[in-house]
Amino acid sequence: MHQTVRILNIQQVTHNVRRYVLEKPAGYRFEPGQATELSLDEDGWRDKRHPFTFTALNDWDYLEFTIKSYFNTGGDGMTERLFGYGPGQKLLLRDPWGTITYKGPGTFIAGGAGVTPFIAMLRQLHKDGQLAGHRLIASNRKAEDIILREEFEAMDGLEVTWTVTDEPGAKGVLHERIDEAFLKRHVHDISQNFYLCGPDPMVADLKAALGGLGAKAEALTWEKP
């Protein structure tokens, strides 16, 4: 089953990431870290489902998705087409689902748009005054790709570490790949919770690296298919 919702507002976040504010159906609920499947409400696209994570909080009176559009990638083309949408156009919304659930204080490690499942989680913790003891480590190709940098840096209690891999001159960031050597240098408590999201190979490598360093399997949270 799906519901049809209108786009209320669109804001640019980075050069290829936008914030989409949608109508929220009455009684619709989700948890921070959950996702849903959206489709474009036009011929030829209604049966093409694409997963997106909620970046709103559940008590907001609208839905929000922070979506990166991919161009000329050979994929399904939905995010590229969505980039051309404007307020008033409609999307098909389905039930929430997801496996990234909050287990307690720890480190969130993201690659690129993999930070999106963490947005609502960290916003909720910030709202509740419970961010102390949490850390966000995010890797991007360039500094201009960092999603919601100013918002995250302004969150009281959240320790933030940015690293970029393809822009040697970028300031205020590290210039390292997040691998086992990186974790040894920058993560000193391996007994904490770790939340992982990013490209599948990155998540697989992080799980192996953290396990090799002594992290317990039950302390690792990532989105499972």
mmCIF file of C-alpha atoms in Angstrom:
data_model
loop_
_atom_site.group_PDB
_atom_site.id
_atom_site.type_symbol
_atom_site.label_atom_id
_atom_site.label_comp_id
_atom_site.label_asym_id
_atom_site.label_seq_id
_atom_site.Cartn_x
_atom_site.Cartn_y
_atom_site.Cartn_z
ATOM 1 C CA MET A 1 0.000 0.000 0.000
ATOM 2 C CA HIS A 2 1.101 3.551 -0.637
ATOM 3 C CA GLN A 3 -0.102 7.072 0.044
ATOM 4 C CA THR A 4 0.266 10.051 -2.260
ATOM 5 C CA VAL A 5 1.978 13.069 -0.689
ATOM 6 C CA ARG A 6 2.844 16.494 -2.053
ATOM 7 C CA ILE A 7 6.252 18.124 -1.918
ATOM 8 C CA LEU A 8 5.857 21.268 0.203
ATOM 9 C CA ASN A 9 9.354 22.694 -0.030
ATOM 10 C CA ILE A 10 12.814 21.927 -1.430
ATOM 11 C CA GLN A 11 16.093 23.387 -0.197
ATOM 12 C CA GLN A 12 19.623 22.928 -1.487
ATOM 13 C CA VAL A 13 21.988 21.299 1.032
ATOM 14 C CA THR A 14 25.056 20.670 -1.143
ATOM 15 C CA HIS A 15 25.601 20.801 -4.886
ATOM 16 C CA ASN A 16 23.882 17.419 -5.323
ATOM 17 C CA VAL A 17 21.928 16.983 -2.072
ATOM 18 C CA ARG A 18 18.518 18.488 -1.409
ATOM 19 C CA ARG A 19 16.117 18.648 1.525
ATOM 20 C CA TYR A 20 12.607 17.588 0.514
ATOM 21 C CA VAL A 21 9.746 18.534 2.849
ATOM 22 C CA LEU A 22 6.610 16.460 2.256
ATOM 23 C CA GLU A 23 3.092 16.262 3.571
ATOM 24 C CA LYS A 24 2.766 13.917 6.544
ATOM 25 C CA PRO A 25 -0.307 11.671 6.458
ATOM 26 C CA ALA A 26 -2.398 11.617 9.623
ATOM 27 C CA GLY A 27 -1.194 8.948 12.026
ATOM 28 C CA TYR A 28 1.994 8.212 10.083
ATOM 29 C CA ARG A 29 4.815 7.294 12.483
ATOM 30 C CA PHE A 30 8.453 6.206 12.228
ATOM 31 C CA GLU A 31 11.528 5.897 14.429
ATOM 32 C CA PRO A 32 14.847 7.754 13.951
ATOM 33 C CA GLY A 33 17.036 5.664 11.662
ATOM 34 C CA GLN A 34 14.133 4.119 9.773
ATOM 35 C CA ALA A 35 13.529 4.442 6.048
ATOM 36 C CA THR A 36 10.717 3.995 3.570
ATOM 37 C CA GLU A 37 10.341 3.467 -0.161
ATOM 38 C CA LEU A 38 9.320 6.373 -2.373
ATOM 39 C CA SER A 39 8.207 6.428 -5.983
ATOM 40 C CA LEU A 40 7.614 9.282 -8.397
ATOM 41 C CA ASP A 41 3.927 9.852 -9.091
ATOM 42 C CA GLU A 42 4.122 9.835 -12.863
ATOM 43 C CA ASP A 43 3.700 7.318 -15.654
ATOM 44 C CA GLY A 44 6.568 4.863 -15.888
ATOM 45 C CA TRP A 45 7.840 5.599 -12.377
ATOM 46 C CA ARG A 46 5.117 4.547 -9.943
ATOM 47 C CA ASP A 47 6.396 0.961 -9.729
ATOM 48 C CA LYS A 48 10.038 1.999 -9.291
ATOM 49 C CA ARG A 49 10.704 2.013 -5.553
ATOM 50 C CA HIS A 50 13.727 3.654 -4.005
ATOM 51 C CA PRO A 51 14.672 3.555 -0.289
ATOM 52 C CA PHE A 52 15.181 6.833 1.568
ATOM 53 C CA THR A 53 15.783 7.536 5.253
ATOM 54 C CA PHE A 54 13.589 9.907 7.225
ATOM 55 C CA THR A 55 15.573 12.917 8.418
ATOM 56 C CA ALA A 56 12.655 14.573 10.211
ATOM 57 C CA LEU A 57 11.746 13.813 13.803
ATOM 58 C CA ASN A 58 8.562 11.913 14.445
ATOM 59 C CA ASP A 59 6.868 14.794 16.287
ATOM 60 C CA TRP A 60 7.282 17.201 13.364
ATOM 61 C CA ASP A 61 4.099 17.880 11.401
ATOM 62 C CA TYR A 62 5.801 17.165 8.073
ATOM 63 C CA LEU A 63 8.137 14.557 6.616
ATOM 64 C CA GLU A 64 11.676 15.362 5.528
ATOM 65 C CA PHE A 65 14.153 13.470 3.378
ATOM 66 C CA THR A 66 17.721 14.607 2.694
ATOM 67 C CA ILE A 67 18.495 13.052 -0.669
ATOM 68 C CA LYS A 68 21.625 12.885 -2.780
ATOM 69 C CA SER A 69 20.974 12.795 -6.518
ATOM 70 C CA TYR A 70 23.186 10.651 -8.713
ATOM 71 C CA PHE A 71 23.610 11.682 -12.344
ATOM 72 C CA ASN A 72 24.530 9.506 -15.340
ATOM 73 C CA THR A 73 25.416 6.537 -13.153
ATOM 74 C CA GLY A 74 23.545 3.839 -15.031
ATOM 75 C CA GLY A 75 21.281 3.268 -12.029
ATOM 76 C CA ASP A 76 17.498 3.506 -11.940
ATOM 77 C CA GLY A 77 17.645 7.258 -12.587
ATOM 78 C CA MET A 78 15.113 8.132 -9.900
ATOM 79 C CA THR A 79 17.248 10.540 -7.874
ATOM 80 C CA GLU A 80 18.348 12.285 -11.064
ATOM 81 C CA ARG A 81 14.725 12.799 -12.110
ATOM 82 C CA LEU A 82 13.719 13.817 -8.582
ATOM 83 C CA PHE A 83 16.343 16.588 -8.720
ATOM 84 C CA GLY A 84 14.141 18.281 -11.329
ATOM 85 C CA TYR A 85 11.022 18.179 -9.151
ATOM 86 C CA GLY A 86 9.521 21.216 -7.458
ATOM 87 C CA PRO A 87 6.973 22.014 -4.736
ATOM 88 C CA GLY A 88 3.502 20.779 -5.558
ATOM 89 C CA GLN A 89 4.622 17.637 -7.337
ATOM 90 C CA LYS A 90 3.751 14.317 -5.760
ATOM 91 C CA LEU A 91 5.503 11.198 -4.502
ATOM 92 C CA LEU A 92 4.209 7.804 -3.414
ATOM 93 C CA LEU A 93 4.982 7.033 0.237
ATOM 94 C CA ARG A 94 5.007 3.555 1.798
ATOM 95 C CA ASP A 95 5.341 2.155 5.309
ATOM 96 C CA PRO A 96 8.527 2.727 7.330
ATOM 97 C CA TRP A 97 11.140 0.023 7.822
ATOM 98 C CA GLY A 98 14.789 -0.176 8.779
ATOM 99 C CA THR A 99 17.386 -1.844 10.928
ATOM 100 C CA ILE A 100 19.558 1.039 12.139
ATOM 101 C CA THR A 101 18.214 1.399 15.668
ATOM 102 C CA TYR A 102 19.754 3.246 18.570
ATOM 103 C CA LYS A 103 21.479 1.039 21.166
ATOM 104 C CA GLY A 104 23.207 3.653 23.289
ATOM 105 C CA PRO A 105 26.129 6.111 23.161
ATOM 106 C CA GLY A 106 28.824 5.407 20.624
ATOM 107 C CA THR A 107 30.446 6.409 17.348
ATOM 108 C CA PHE A 108 28.575 6.907 14.088
ATOM 109 C CA ILE A 109 30.749 6.253 11.020
ATOM 110 C CA ALA A 110 29.439 7.351 7.635
ATOM 111 C CA GLY A 111 30.608 7.376 4.063
ATOM 112 C CA GLY A 112 29.078 10.078 1.862
ATOM 113 C CA ALA A 113 25.274 9.991 1.864
ATOM 114 C CA GLY A 114 25.518 7.176 4.421
ATOM 115 C CA VAL A 115 25.212 9.913 7.033
ATOM 116 C CA THR A 116 21.490 10.318 6.288
ATOM 117 C CA PRO A 117 20.222 7.527 8.611
ATOM 118 C CA PHE A 118 22.107 9.223 11.432
ATOM 119 C CA ILE A 119 20.562 12.674 10.929
ATOM 120 C CA ALA A 120 17.271 11.971 12.702
ATOM 121 C CA MET A 121 19.000 9.869 15.379
ATOM 122 C CA LEU A 122 21.418 12.660 16.262
ATOM 123 C CA ARG A 123 18.729 15.326 16.012
ATOM 124 C CA GLN A 124 16.580 13.376 18.474
ATOM 125 C CA LEU A 125 19.473 12.931 20.897
ATOM 126 C CA HIS A 126 20.252 16.641 20.602
ATOM 127 C CA LYS A 127 16.634 17.581 21.253
ATOM 128 C CA ASP A 128 16.597 15.314 24.308
ATOM 129 C CA GLY A 129 19.888 16.745 25.626
ATOM 130 C CA GLN A 130 21.567 13.328 25.395
ATOM 131 C CA LEU A 131 24.362 13.879 22.859
ATOM 132 C CA ALA A 132 27.256 13.740 25.311
ATOM 133 C CA GLY A 133 29.392 10.684 24.640
ATOM 134 C CA HIS A 134 28.496 10.463 20.947
ATOM 135 C CA ARG A 135 30.783 10.994 17.995
ATOM 136 C CA LEU A 136 30.256 11.340 14.256
ATOM 137 C CA ILE A 137 33.044 10.379 11.843
ATOM 138 C CA ALA A 138 32.171 11.076 8.213
ATOM 139 C CA SER A 139 34.170 10.594 5.034
ATOM 140 C CA ASN A 140 33.528 12.452 1.780
ATOM 141 C CA ARG A 141 35.415 13.011 -1.435
ATOM 142 C CA LYS A 142 35.567 16.802 -0.989
ATOM 143 C CA ALA A 143 34.653 19.289 1.713
ATOM 144 C CA GLU A 144 31.791 20.607 -0.422
ATOM 145 C CA ASP A 145 30.203 17.141 -0.241
ATOM 146 C CA ILE A 146 29.819 17.208 3.564
ATOM 147 C CA ILE A 147 26.123 17.043 4.425
ATOM 148 C CA LEU A 148 24.776 19.377 7.157
ATOM 149 C CA ARG A 149 28.258 20.251 8.383
ATOM 150 C CA GLU A 150 27.215 23.412 10.202
ATOM 151 C CA GLU A 151 24.265 21.732 11.914
ATOM 152 C CA PHE A 152 26.328 18.820 13.195
ATOM 153 C CA GLU A 153 29.142 21.084 14.394
ATOM 154 C CA ALA A 154 26.613 23.180 16.336
ATOM 155 C CA MET A 155 25.166 20.198 18.225
ATOM 156 C CA ASP A 156 26.176 20.490 21.875
ATOM 157 C CA GLY A 157 27.919 17.351 23.098
ATOM 158 C CA LEU A 158 28.579 15.788 19.693
ATOM 159 C CA GLU A 159 32.211 15.225 18.754
ATOM 160 C CA VAL A 160 32.613 15.551 14.979
ATOM 161 C CA THR A 161 35.463 14.337 12.770
ATOM 162 C CA TRP A 162 35.419 15.046 9.039
ATOM 163 C CA THR A 163 37.788 13.445 6.580
ATOM 164 C CA VAL A 164 38.040 13.969 2.821
ATOM 165 C CA THR A 165 39.864 11.764 0.366
ATOM 166 C CA ASP A 166 40.106 13.762 -2.879
ATOM 167 C CA GLU A 167 40.845 17.346 -1.837
ATOM 168 C CA PRO A 168 44.336 17.705 -0.323
ATOM 169 C CA GLY A 169 43.962 21.450 0.209
ATOM 170 C CA ALA A 170 40.716 21.328 2.194
ATOM 171 C CA LYS A 171 41.012 22.904 5.627
ATOM 172 C CA GLY A 172 39.438 21.876 8.914
ATOM 173 C CA VAL A 173 39.288 18.207 7.935
ATOM 174 C CA LEU A 174 41.465 15.117 7.969
ATOM 175 C CA HIS A 175 42.814 13.659 4.738
ATOM 176 C CA GLU A 176 42.624 9.954 5.456
ATOM 177 C CA ARG A 177 40.550 6.987 4.413
ATOM 178 C CA ILE A 178 38.564 5.342 7.170
ATOM 179 C CA ASP A 179 40.257 1.962 7.466
ATOM 180 C CA GLU A 180 41.769 -0.128 10.241
ATOM 181 C CA ALA A 181 44.801 2.164 10.531
ATOM 182 C CA PHE A 182 42.487 5.193 10.811
ATOM 183 C CA LEU A 183 40.485 3.490 13.549
ATOM 184 C CA LYS A 184 43.644 2.673 15.480
ATOM 185 C CA ARG A 185 44.723 6.320 15.337
ATOM 186 C CA HIS A 186 41.424 7.997 16.065
ATOM 187 C CA VAL A 187 39.209 5.605 18.050
ATOM 188 C CA HIS A 188 40.519 4.806 21.511
ATOM 189 C CA ASP A 189 37.538 2.999 23.049
ATOM 190 C CA ILE A 190 36.785 -0.147 21.086
ATOM 191 C CA SER A 191 34.188 -1.319 23.629
ATOM 192 C CA GLN A 192 31.591 1.291 22.619
ATOM 193 C CA ASN A 193 28.690 1.002 20.173
ATOM 194 C CA PHE A 194 29.434 1.612 16.499
ATOM 195 C CA TYR A 195 26.842 2.643 13.919
ATOM 196 C CA LEU A 196 27.929 2.138 10.292
ATOM 197 C CA CYS A 197 26.451 3.340 7.022
ATOM 198 C CA GLY A 198 27.926 3.933 3.585
ATOM 199 C CA PRO A 199 28.773 2.014 0.418
ATOM 200 C CA ASP A 200 28.526 -1.746 0.961
ATOM 201 C CA PRO A 201 32.286 -2.388 0.538
ATOM 202 C CA MET A 202 33.088 0.322 3.091
ATOM 203 C CA VAL A 203 30.666 -1.113 5.645
ATOM 204 C CA ALA A 204 32.042 -4.626 5.108
ATOM 205 C CA ASP A 205 35.604 -3.366 5.582
ATOM 206 C CA LEU A 206 34.657 -1.435 8.728
ATOM 207 C CA LYS A 207 32.915 -4.433 10.259
ATOM 208 C CA ALA A 208 35.997 -6.558 9.632
ATOM 209 C CA ALA A 209 38.385 -3.881 10.902
ATOM 210 C CA LEU A 210 36.412 -3.197 14.066
ATOM 211 C CA GLY A 211 36.061 -6.910 14.726
ATOM 212 C CA GLY A 212 39.800 -7.325 14.269
ATOM 213 C CA LEU A 213 40.413 -4.573 16.806
ATOM 214 C CA GLY A 214 38.224 -6.300 19.371
ATOM 215 C CA ALA A 215 34.783 -4.761 18.925
ATOM 216 C CA LYS A 216 31.971 -7.113 19.873
ATOM 217 C CA ALA A 217 29.601 -8.156 17.094
ATOM 218 C CA GLU A 218 26.559 -7.065 19.112
ATOM 219 C CA ALA A 219 28.020 -3.548 19.392
ATOM 220 C CA LEU A 220 28.018 -3.090 15.598
ATOM 221 C CA THR A 221 24.853 -1.724 13.963
ATOM 222 C CA TRP A 222 24.402 -1.363 10.224
ATOM 223 C CA GLU A 223 21.527 -1.484 7.776
ATOM 224 C CA LYS A 224 20.823 -5.036 6.745
ATOM 225 C CA PRO A 225 18.915 -5.800 3.529
#
